[in-house]
Coordinates of C-alpha atoms in Angstrom, one line a residue:
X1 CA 3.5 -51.4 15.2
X2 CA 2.5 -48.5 13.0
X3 CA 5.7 -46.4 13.9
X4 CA 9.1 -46.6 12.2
X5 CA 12.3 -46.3 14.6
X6 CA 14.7 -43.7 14.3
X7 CA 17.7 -44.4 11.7
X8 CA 19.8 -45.0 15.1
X9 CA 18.0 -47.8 16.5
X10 CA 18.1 -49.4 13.2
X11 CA 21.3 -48.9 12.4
X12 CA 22.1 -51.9 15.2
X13 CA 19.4 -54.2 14.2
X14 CA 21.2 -54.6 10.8
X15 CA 22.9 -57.8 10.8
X16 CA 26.6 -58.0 10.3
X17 CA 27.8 -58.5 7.0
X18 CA 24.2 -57.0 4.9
X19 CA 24.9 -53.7 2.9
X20 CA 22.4 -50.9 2.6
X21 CA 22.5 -51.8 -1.0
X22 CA 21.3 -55.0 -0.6
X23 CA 18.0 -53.7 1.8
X24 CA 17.4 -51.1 -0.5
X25 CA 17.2 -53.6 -3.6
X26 CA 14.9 -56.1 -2.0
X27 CA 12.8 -53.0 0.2
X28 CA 13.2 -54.1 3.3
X29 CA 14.7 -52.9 6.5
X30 CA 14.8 -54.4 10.5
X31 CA 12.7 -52.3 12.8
X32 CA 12.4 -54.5 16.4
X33 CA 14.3 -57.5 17.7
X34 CA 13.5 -59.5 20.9
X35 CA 12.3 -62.9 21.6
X36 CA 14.7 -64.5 19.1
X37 CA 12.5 -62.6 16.4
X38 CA 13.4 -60.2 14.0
X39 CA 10.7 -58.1 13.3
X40 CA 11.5 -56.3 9.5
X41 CA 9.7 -53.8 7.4
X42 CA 8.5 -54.1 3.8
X43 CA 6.0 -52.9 1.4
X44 CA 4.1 -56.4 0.8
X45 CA 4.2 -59.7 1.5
X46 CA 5.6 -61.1 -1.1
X47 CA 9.1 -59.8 0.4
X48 CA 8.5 -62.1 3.3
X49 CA 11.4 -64.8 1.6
X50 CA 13.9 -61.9 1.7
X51 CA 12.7 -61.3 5.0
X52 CA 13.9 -64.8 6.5
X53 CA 16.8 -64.9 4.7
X54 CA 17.9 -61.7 6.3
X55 CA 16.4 -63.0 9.8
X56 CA 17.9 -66.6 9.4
X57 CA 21.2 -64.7 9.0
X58 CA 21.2 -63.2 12.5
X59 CA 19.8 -66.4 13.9
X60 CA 15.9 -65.2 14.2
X61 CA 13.0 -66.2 12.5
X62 CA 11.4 -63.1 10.5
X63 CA 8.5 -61.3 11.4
X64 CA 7.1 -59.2 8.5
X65 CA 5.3 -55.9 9.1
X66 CA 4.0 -54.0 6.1
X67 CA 4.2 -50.3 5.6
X68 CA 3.9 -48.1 2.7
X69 CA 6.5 -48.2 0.5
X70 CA 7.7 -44.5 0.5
X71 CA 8.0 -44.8 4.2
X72 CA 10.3 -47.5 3.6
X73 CA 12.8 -45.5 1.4
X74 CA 12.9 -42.9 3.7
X75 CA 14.0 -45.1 6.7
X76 CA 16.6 -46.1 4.1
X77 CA 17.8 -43.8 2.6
X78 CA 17.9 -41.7 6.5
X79 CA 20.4 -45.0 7.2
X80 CA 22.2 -43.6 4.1
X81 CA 22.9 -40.4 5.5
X82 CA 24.1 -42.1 8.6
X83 CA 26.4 -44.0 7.0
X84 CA 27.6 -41.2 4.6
X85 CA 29.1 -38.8 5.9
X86 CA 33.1 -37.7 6.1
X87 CA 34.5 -39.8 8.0
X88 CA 38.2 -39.3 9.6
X89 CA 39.0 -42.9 8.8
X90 CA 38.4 -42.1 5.4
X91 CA 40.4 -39.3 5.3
X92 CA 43.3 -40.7 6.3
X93 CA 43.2 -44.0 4.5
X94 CA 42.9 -41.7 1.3
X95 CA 46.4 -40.9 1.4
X96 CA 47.5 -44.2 0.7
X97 CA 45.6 -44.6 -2.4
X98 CA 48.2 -44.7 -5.1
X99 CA 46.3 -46.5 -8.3
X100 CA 43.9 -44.0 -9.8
X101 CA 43.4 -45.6 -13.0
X102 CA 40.8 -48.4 -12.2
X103 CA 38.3 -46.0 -10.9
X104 CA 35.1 -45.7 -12.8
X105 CA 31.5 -44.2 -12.6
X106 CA 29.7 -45.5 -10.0
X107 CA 26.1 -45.4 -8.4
X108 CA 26.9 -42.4 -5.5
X109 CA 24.6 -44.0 -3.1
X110 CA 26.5 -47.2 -1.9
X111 CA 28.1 -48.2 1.4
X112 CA 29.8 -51.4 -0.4
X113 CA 32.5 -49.3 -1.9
X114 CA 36.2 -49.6 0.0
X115 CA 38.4 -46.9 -1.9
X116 CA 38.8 -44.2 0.4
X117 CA 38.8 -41.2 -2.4
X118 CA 35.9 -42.9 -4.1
X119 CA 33.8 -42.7 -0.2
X120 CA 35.3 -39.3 0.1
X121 CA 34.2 -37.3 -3.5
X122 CA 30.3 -39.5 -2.6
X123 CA 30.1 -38.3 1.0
X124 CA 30.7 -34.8 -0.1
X125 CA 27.9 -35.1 -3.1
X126 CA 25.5 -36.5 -0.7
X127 CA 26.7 -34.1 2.1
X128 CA 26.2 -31.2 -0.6
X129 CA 22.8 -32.6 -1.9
X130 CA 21.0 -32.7 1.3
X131 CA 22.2 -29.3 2.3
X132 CA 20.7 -28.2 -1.1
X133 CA 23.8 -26.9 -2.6
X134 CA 24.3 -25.6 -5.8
X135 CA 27.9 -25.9 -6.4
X136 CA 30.9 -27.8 -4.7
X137 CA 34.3 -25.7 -4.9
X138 CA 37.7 -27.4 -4.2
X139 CA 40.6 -24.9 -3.8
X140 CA 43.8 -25.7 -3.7
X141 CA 46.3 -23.2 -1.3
X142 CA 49.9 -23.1 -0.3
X143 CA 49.2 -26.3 2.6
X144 CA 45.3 -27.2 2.4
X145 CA 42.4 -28.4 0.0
X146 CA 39.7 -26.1 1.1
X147 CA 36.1 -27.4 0.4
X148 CA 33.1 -25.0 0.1
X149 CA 29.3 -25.0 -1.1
X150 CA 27.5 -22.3 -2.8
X151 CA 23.9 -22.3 -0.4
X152 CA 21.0 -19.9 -1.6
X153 CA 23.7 -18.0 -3.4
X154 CA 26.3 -17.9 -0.9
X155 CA 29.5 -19.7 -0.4
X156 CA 30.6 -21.8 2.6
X157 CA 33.3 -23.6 4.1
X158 CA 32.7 -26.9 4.8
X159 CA 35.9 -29.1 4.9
X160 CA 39.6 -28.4 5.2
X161 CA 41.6 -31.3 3.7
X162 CA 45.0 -31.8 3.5
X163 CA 47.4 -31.3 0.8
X164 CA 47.6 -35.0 0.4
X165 CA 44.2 -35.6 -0.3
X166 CA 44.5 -32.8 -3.0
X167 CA 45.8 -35.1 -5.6
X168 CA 43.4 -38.1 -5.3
X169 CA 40.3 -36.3 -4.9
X170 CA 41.1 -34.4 -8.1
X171 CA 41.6 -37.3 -10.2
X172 CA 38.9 -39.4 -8.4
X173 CA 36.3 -35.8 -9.8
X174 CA 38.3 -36.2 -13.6
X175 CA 38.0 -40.2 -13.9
X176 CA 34.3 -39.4 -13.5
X177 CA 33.9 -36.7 -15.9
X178 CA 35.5 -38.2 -18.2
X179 CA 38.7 -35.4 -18.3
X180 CA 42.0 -36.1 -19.0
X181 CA 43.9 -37.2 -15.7
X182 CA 47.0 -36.6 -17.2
X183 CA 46.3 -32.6 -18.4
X184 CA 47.3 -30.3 -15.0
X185 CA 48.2 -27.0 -17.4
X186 CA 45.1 -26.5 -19.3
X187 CA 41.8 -25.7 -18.2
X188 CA 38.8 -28.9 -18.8
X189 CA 35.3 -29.1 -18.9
X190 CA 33.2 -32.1 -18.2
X191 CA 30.2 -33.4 -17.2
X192 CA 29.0 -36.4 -14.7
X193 CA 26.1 -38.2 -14.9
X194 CA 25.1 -40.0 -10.9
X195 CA 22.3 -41.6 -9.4
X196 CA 21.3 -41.3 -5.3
X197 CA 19.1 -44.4 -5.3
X198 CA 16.3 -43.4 -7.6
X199 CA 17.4 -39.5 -7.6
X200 CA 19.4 -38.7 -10.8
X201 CA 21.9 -35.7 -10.9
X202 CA 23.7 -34.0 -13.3
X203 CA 27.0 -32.2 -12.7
X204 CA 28.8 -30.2 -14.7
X205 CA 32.5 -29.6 -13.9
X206 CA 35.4 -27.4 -14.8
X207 CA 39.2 -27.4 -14.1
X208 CA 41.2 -24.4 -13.4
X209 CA 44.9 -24.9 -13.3
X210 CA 46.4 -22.1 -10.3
X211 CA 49.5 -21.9 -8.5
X212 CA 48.8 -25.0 -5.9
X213 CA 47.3 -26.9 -8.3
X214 CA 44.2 -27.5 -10.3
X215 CA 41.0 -25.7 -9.0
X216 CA 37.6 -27.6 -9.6
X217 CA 34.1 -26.4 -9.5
X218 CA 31.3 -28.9 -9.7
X219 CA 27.8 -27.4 -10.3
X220 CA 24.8 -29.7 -9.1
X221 CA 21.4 -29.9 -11.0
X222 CA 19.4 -32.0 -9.2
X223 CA 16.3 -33.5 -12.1
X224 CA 14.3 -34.6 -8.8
X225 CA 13.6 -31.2 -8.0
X226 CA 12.5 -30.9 -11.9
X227 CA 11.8 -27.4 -14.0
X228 CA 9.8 -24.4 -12.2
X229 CA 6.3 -23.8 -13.8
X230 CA 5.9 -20.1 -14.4
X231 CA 3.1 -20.5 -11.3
X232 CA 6.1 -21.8 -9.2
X233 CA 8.2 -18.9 -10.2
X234 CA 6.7 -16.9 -7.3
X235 CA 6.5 -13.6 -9.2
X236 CA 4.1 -10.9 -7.9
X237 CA 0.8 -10.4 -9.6
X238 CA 1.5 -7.6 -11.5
X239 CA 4.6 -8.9 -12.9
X240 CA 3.3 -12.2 -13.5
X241 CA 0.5 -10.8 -15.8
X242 CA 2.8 -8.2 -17.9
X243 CA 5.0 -11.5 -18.9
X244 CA 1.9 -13.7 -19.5
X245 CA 0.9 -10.9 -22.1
X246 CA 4.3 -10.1 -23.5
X247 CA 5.3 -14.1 -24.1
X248 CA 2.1 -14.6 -26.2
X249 CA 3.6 -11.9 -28.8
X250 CA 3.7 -14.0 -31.7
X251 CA 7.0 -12.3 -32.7
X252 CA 9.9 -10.4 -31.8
X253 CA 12.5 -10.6 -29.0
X254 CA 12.2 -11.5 -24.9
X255 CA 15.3 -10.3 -23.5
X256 CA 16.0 -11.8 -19.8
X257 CA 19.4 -10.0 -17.8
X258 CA 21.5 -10.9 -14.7
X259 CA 24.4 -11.9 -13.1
X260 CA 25.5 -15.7 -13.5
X261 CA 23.4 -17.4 -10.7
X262 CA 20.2 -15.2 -10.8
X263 CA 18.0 -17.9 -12.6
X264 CA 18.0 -16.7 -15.7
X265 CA 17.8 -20.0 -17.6
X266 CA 15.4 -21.1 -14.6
X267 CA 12.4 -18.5 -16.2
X268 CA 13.4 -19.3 -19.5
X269 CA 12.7 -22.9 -19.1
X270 CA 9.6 -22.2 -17.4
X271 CA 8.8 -19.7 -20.4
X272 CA 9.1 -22.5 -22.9
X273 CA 7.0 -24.6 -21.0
X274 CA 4.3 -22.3 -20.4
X275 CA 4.3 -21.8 -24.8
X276 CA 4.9 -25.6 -25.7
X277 CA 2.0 -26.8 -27.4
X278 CA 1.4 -29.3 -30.6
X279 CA 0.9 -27.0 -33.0
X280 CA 4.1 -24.5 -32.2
X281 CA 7.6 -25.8 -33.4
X282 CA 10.0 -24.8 -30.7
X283 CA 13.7 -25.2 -31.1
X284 CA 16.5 -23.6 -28.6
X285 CA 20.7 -23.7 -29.1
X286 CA 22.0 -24.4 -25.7
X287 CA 25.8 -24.3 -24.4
X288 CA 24.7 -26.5 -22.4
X289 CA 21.5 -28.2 -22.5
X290 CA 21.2 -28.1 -18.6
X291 CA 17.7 -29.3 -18.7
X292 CA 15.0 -31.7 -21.5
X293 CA 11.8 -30.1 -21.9
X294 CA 9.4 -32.9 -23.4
X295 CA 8.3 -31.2 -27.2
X296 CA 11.1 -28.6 -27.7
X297 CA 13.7 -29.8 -30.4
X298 CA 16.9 -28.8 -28.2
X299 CA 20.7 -28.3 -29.5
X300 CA 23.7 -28.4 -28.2
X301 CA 26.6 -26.3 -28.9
X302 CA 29.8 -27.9 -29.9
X303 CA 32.4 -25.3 -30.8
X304 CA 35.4 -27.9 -31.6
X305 CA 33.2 -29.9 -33.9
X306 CA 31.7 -26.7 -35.4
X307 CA 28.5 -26.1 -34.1
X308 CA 28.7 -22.2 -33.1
X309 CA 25.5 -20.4 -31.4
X310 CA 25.6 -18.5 -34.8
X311 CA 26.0 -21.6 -37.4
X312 CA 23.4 -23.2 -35.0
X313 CA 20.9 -20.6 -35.4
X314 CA 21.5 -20.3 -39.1
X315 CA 20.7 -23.7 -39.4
X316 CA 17.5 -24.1 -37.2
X317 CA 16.0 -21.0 -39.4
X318 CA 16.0 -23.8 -42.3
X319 CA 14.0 -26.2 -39.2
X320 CA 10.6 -23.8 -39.5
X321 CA 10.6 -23.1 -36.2
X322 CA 8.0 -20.6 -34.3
X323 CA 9.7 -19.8 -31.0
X324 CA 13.4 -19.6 -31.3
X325 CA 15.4 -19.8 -27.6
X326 CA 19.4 -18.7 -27.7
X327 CA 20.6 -19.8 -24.5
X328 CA 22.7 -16.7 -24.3
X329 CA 23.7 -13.9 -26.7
X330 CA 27.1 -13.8 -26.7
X331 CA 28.4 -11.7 -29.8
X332 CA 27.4 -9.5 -32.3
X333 CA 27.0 -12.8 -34.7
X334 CA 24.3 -14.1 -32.2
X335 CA 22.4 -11.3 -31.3
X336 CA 22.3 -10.2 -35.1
X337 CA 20.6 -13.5 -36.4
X338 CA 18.6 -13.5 -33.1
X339 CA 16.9 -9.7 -33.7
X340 CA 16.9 -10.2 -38.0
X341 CA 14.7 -13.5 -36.4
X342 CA 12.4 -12.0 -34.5
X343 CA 11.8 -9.4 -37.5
X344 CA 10.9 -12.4 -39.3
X345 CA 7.9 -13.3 -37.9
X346 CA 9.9 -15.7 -34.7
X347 CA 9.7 -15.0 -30.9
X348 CA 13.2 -14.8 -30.3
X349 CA 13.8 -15.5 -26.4
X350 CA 17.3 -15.2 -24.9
X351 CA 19.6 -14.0 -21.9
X352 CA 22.2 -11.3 -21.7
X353 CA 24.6 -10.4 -18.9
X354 CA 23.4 -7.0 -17.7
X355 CA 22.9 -5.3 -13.8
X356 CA 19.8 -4.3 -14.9
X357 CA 16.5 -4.7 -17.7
X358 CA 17.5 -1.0 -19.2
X359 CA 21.2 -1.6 -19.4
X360 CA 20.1 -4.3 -22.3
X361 CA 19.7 -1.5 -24.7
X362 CA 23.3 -0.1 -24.9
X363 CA 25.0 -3.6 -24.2
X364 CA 23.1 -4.6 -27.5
X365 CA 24.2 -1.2 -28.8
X366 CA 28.2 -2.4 -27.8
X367 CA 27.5 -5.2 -29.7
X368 CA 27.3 -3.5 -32.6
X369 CA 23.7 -3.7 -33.2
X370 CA 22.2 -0.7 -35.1
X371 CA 19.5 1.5 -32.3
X372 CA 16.8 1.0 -35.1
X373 CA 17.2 -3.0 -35.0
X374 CA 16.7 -2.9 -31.2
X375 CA 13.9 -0.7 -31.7
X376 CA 11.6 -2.9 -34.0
X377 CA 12.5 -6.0 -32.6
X378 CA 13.0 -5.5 -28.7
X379 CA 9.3 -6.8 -27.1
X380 CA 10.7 -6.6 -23.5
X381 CA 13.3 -6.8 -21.2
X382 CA 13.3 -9.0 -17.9
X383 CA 16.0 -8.1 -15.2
X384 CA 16.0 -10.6 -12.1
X385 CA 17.8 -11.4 -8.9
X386 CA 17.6 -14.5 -6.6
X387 CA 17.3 -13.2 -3.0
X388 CA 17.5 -15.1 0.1
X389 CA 14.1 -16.2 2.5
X390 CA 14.1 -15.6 6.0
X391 CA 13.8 -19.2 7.6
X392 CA 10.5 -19.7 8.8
X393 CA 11.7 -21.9 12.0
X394 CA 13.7 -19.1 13.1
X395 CA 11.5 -16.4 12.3
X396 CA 11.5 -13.0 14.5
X397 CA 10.6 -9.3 14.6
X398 CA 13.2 -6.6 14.7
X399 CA 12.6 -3.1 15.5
X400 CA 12.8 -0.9 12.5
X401 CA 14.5 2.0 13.3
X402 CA 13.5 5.9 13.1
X403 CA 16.3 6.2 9.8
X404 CA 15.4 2.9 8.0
X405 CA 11.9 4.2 8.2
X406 CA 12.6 7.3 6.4
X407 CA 15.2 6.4 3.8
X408 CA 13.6 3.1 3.2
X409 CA 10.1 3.5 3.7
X410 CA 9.6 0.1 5.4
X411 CA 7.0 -0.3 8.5
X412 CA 8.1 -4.1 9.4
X413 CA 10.9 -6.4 9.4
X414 CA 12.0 -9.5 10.4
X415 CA 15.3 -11.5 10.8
X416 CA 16.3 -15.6 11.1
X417 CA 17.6 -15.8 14.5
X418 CA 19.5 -18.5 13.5
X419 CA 18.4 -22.8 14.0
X420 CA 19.8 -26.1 13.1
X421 CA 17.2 -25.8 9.9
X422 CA 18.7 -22.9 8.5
X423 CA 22.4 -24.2 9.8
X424 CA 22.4 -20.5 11.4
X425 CA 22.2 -18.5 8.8
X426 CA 18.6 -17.0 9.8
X427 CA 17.7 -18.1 5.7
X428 CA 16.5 -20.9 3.9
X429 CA 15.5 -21.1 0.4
X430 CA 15.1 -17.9 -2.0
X431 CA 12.8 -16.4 -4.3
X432 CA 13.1 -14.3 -6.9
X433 CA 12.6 -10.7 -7.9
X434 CA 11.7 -9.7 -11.6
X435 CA 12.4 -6.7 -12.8
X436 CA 10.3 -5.7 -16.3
X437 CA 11.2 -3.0 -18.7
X438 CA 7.7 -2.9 -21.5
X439 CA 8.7 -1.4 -24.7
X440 CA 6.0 1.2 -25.1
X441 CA 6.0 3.0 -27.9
X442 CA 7.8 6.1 -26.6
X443 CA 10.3 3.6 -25.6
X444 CA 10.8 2.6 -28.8
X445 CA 11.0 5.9 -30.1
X446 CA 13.7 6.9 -28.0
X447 CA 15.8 3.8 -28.7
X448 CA 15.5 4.6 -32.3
X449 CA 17.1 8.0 -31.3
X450 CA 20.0 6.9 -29.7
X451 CA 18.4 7.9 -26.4
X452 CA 20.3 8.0 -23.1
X453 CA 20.4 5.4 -20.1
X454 CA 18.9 8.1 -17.9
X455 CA 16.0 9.0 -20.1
X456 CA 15.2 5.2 -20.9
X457 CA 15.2 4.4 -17.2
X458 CA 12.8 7.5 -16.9
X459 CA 10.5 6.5 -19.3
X460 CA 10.6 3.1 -18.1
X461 CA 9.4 4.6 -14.3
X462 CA 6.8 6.4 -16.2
X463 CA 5.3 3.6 -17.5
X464 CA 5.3 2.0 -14.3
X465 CA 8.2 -0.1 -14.4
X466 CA 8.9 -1.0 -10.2
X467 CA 12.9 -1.4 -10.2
X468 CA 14.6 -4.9 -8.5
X469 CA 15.4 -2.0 -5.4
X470 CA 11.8 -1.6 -5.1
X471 CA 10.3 -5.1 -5.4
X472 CA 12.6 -6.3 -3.0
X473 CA 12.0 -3.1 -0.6
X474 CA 8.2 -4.9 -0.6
X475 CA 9.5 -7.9 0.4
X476 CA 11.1 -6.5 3.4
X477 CA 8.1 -5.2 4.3
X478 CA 6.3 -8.2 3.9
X479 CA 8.6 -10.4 6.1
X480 CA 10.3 -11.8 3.4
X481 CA 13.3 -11.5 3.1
X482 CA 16.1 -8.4 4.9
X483 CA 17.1 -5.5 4.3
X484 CA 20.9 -6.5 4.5
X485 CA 20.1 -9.2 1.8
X486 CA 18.3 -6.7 -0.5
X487 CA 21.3 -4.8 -0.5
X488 CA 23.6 -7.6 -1.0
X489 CA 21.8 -8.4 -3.9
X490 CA 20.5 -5.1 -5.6
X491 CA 24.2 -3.4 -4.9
X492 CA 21.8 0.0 -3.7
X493 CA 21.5 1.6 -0.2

């Protein structure tokens, strides 16, 4: 036999009474059974005891059959998803769970757990996880919990639970982030730590007291899928090159803008990477440290024990460092250290919440900062957007129409028809569009002169700056991505 079955056959070879668990620890699984045999997978021989154990059990004797091993923990961890999604039963069994206090943290990937609202709250990561979510929302309304995930960006319903369940589930998300159960009236923050076999996951989540009852948002940062390399960024050659040169500045500021979503703290991670070396001292204030970078000395901020973005920073000026990230500049505090640091002889990177790279200039300028301090310490400003792929399975020309043509100036386009891949929304995955706003010297002189948005933006298209509109007007050409999704995304038509 050099096939595995399907996860259904298998399913009924298991016999009654073994977990999942307990296959998965010992790595192996039943593939055949006839002729009073059992005929069960592993990875070498020496799991042939395990093997009769587990035969001897259904009344068989074992035969083993050796595979490689990550073949293996796929077949399993396929039985997993078999086994783990929302079932009815489960649903209605929840509502009879009345003791909330004895639950604790547990290992997500399990069918050996019997409380209801524990199965429920680890089908739903699981379910979320293997649709590639981002973030789990549960609303509460007048007569439902409404469940949604956030999918390449966009948010979709998913489950409609009952009021009943609103409760237990709630409690069942605090107890694991380690919240206060008890506190309905004031918003919480926590954070879960779970592991999917060998998979680990963080979550951060945050409570929102409403009028039906606490809202919770769990965001989802899967470590298997690790940090993006600036190669694995997928920025276009041109861009790619202006940020290779501007990064290797040895001082001054790198300035990345966007909505919240947009990747932001994706690039930066894959900046630091790119400039961690021995001989550079790299130190970042985080709020929060979403992800460890091996050889960057990383803090986290702490506001109720003291530990500010600006006291932070203050501090890590004493630590020598050479590159300096702020997770985000917040206030005038944090962007004044930030830019008096990259005077100093630091690279200063950091995010700011702006629609696009030449809108940086006056939201520093709000802040209080002084035009001439932007001027001699701004290197660059990088404005991006996350944008939506067309799913390749579903794939198909469109005609391009006489208008589109004209106003657009694209030749070619393309739409997801809609599959079972894609779940039918014609898109799967996304990539990302990088805006780049070089601070020539012109540039610099008209910041120093308290120049308008309009002539900045000018001078920035002079200097061959391609706007998000544009690069993603490209993509549509290229069979990327839509024009509807461009739009979405840019806000232009």
């Amino acid at each position: 036999m050099d096939k595995l079955p399907s996860p259904e056959k298998v399913l009924g070879l298991i016999p009654g009474g073994v977990s999942l668990d307990a296959l998965r620890e010992r790595g192996i699984v039943p593939i055949d059974s006839g002729d009073g045999l059992l005929v069960i997978a592993a990875a070498d021989a020496s799991s042939l005891m395990d093997a009769q154990i587990l035969a001897a059990g259904d009344g068989k004797a074992a035969r083993l059959v050796i595979f490689p091993r990550g073949r293996i923990t796929a077949l399993i961890r396929a039985l997993y998803d078999l086994k783990s999604g929302v079932a009815q039963d489960t649903l209605n069994a929840i509502e009879t769970v009345d003791d909330l206090s004895e639950l604790v943290r547990q290992e997500v990937l399990s069918d050996t757990i019997d409380a209801p609202v524990i199965k429920l709250v680890n089908g739903l990561l699981l379910e979320a996880l293997n649709e590639r979510a981002t973030d789990i929302h549960f609303e509460p309304y007048e007569d439902k919990l409404l469940v949604r995930f956030r999918i390449d960006g966009v948010l979709a319903d998913r489950h409609e639970l009952t009021k009943g369940h609103q409760s237990p589930v709630t409690s069942r998300i605090k107890v694991m982030a380690q919240m206060d159960i008890a506190e309905r009236f004031a918003p919480q923050d926590g954070r879960i730590g779970i592991t999917i076999g060998e998979r680990a996951v963080d979550i951060r989540v945050s409570s929102l007291p409403t009028r039906h009852g606490e809202r919770v948002v769990m965001r989802l940062l899967d470590r298997a899928r690790g940090l993006l390399s600036l190669e694995e960024l997928g920025m276009a050659p041109k861009e790619r090159e202006k940020l290779d040169a501007l990064i290797r500045v040895p001082h001054g500021m790198i300035l990345l803008t966007g909505p919240t979503g947009s990747g932001k703290s994706t690039t930066l991670y894959a900046i630091l990477q790119a400039l961690a070396r021995p001989e550079v001292n790299i130190i970042t204030v985080e709020d929060p440290v979403e992800y460890d970078v091996p050889g960057i000395g990383q803090v986290q901020v702490n506001e109720k024990a003291g530990v500010t973005f600006g006291g932070a920073l203050r501090s890590i000026l004493r630590q020598d460092p050479d590159i300096i990230m702020i997770g985000e500049m917040r206030d005038f505090d944090t962007a004044h250290i930030g830019i008096q640091s990259s005077l100093t002889g630091h690279l200063v990177l950091s995010t700011l919440h702006t629609n696009d790279s030449v809108s940086a200039v006056s939201r520093l300028s709000d802040m209080g900062i002084e035009p001439y301090l932007i001027a001699g310490s701004l290197l660059g400003v990088v404005a991006q957007r996350l944008v939506r792929k067309i799913c390749p399975r579903c794939k198909a020309p469109v005609p391009v129409s006489d208008s589109a043509r004209k106003k657009y100036g694209i030749v070619s386009a393309f739409r997801g028809e809609g599959c079972e891949y894609c779940a039918n929304t014609g898109y799967s995955g996304r990539f990302g569009l990088y805006e780049q706003f070089d601070i020539t010297p012109e540039v610099r002189d008209a910041i120093a002169s308290r120049a308008s948005y309009s002539v900045l933006r000018s001078l920035a298209a002079a200097g061959g700056m391609r706007t998000l509109y544009e690069l993603g007007m490209a993509r549509v050409s290229s069979g990327d991505t839509t024009l509807e999704e461009i739009i979405r995304v840019t806000g232009e038509e």
